[in-house]
Coordinates of C-alpha atoms in Angstrom, one line a residue:
X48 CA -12.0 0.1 -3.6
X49 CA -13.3 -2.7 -1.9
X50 CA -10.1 -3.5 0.3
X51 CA -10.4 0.4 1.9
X52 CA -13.7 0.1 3.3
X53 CA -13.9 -3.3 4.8
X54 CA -11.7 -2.5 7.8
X55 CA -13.7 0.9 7.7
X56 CA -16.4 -0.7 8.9
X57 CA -15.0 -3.4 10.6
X58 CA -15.7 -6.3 8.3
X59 CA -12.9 -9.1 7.9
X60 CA -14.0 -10.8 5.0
X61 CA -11.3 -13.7 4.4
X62 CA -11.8 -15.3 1.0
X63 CA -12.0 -11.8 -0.2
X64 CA -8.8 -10.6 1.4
X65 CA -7.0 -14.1 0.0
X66 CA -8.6 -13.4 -3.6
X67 CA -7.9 -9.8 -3.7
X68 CA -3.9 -9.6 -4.6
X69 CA -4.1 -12.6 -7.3
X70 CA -6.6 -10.4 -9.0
X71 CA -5.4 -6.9 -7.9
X72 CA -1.6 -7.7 -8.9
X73 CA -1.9 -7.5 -12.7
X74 CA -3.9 -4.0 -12.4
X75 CA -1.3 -2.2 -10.2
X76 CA -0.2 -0.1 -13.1
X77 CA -3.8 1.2 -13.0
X78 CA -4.0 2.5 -9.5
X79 CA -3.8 5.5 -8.6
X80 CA -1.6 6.6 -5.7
X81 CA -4.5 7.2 -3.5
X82 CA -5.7 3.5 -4.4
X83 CA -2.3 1.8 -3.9
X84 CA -2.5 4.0 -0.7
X85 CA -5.6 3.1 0.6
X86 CA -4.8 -1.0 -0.7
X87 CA -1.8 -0.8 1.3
X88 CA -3.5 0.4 4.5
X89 CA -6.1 -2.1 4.0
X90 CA -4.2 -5.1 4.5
X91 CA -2.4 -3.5 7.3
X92 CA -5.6 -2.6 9.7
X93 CA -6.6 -6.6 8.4
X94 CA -3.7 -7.9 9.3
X95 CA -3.8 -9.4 6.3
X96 CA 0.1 -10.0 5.3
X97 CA 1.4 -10.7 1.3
X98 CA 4.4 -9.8 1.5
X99 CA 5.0 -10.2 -2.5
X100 CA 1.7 -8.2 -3.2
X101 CA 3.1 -5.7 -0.8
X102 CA 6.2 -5.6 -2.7
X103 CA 4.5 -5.3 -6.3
X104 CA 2.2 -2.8 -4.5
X105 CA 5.6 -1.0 -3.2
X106 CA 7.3 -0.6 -6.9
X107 CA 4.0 0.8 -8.5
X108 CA 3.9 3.1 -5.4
X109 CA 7.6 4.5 -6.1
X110 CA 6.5 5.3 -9.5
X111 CA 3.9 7.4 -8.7
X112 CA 5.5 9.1 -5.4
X113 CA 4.9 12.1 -7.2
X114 CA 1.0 11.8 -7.0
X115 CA 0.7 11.1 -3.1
X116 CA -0.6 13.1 -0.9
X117 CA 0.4 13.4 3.0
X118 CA -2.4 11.6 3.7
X119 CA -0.8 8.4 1.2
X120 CA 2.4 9.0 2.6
X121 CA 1.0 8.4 5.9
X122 CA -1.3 5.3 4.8
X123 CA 1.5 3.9 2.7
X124 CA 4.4 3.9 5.8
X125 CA 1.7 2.4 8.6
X126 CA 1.2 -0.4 6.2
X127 CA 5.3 -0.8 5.3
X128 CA 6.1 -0.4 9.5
X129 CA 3.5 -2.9 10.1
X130 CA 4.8 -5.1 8.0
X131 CA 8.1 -4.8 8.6
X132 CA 9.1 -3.8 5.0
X133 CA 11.6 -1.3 4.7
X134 CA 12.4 0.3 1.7
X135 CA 15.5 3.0 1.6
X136 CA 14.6 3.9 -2.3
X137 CA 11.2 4.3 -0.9
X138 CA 12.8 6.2 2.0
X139 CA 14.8 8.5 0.0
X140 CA 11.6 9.6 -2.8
X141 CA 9.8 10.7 0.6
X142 CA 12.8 13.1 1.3
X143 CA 13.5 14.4 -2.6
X144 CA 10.0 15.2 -2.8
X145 CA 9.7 17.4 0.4
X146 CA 12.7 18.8 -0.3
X147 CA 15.3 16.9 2.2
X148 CA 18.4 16.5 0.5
X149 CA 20.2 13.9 1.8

């Protein structure tokens, strides 16, 4: 995706990063984890905050907490921390799936 390798390289590309949610949002369902993952971090290294495409981005994520790898996991809580956004059902998927109980 797009969104991943501009702050890759360095690249802050505004109208893109404005445009991007309004025509990202309806395809959520289609990402895969490693996409919402990698979408997430994006607009985190950008600075680049939508807090209510983070949120969409968030639910997808959650459903598909199954498919993430350490590397999403890691990608996927910069971006929340950066943003501020905390998420305890988010929180508490992490721990089920590693295996932390409580």
């Amino acid at each position: 995706m797009t969104a991943w390798a501009l702050p890759t390289v360095g690249h802050r590309d505004e109208v893109f990063m404005s445009a991007m949610p309004v025509g990202a949002k309806p395809k959520l369902t289609d990402f895969t984890a490693q996409a919402l993952a990698n979408t997430a971090w994006a607009l985190a290294t950008l600075g680049y905050r939508d807090e209510v495409f983070m949120r969409a981005l968030l639910v997808e994520a959650k459903l598909k907490l199954h498919g993430f790898t350490l590397a999403n996991v890691s990608q996927m809580s910069f971006a929340l921390a950066k943003f501020n956004i905390k998420d305890a059902e988010f929180a508490r998927g992490l721990q089920a799936r590693r295996g932390g109980g409580k």
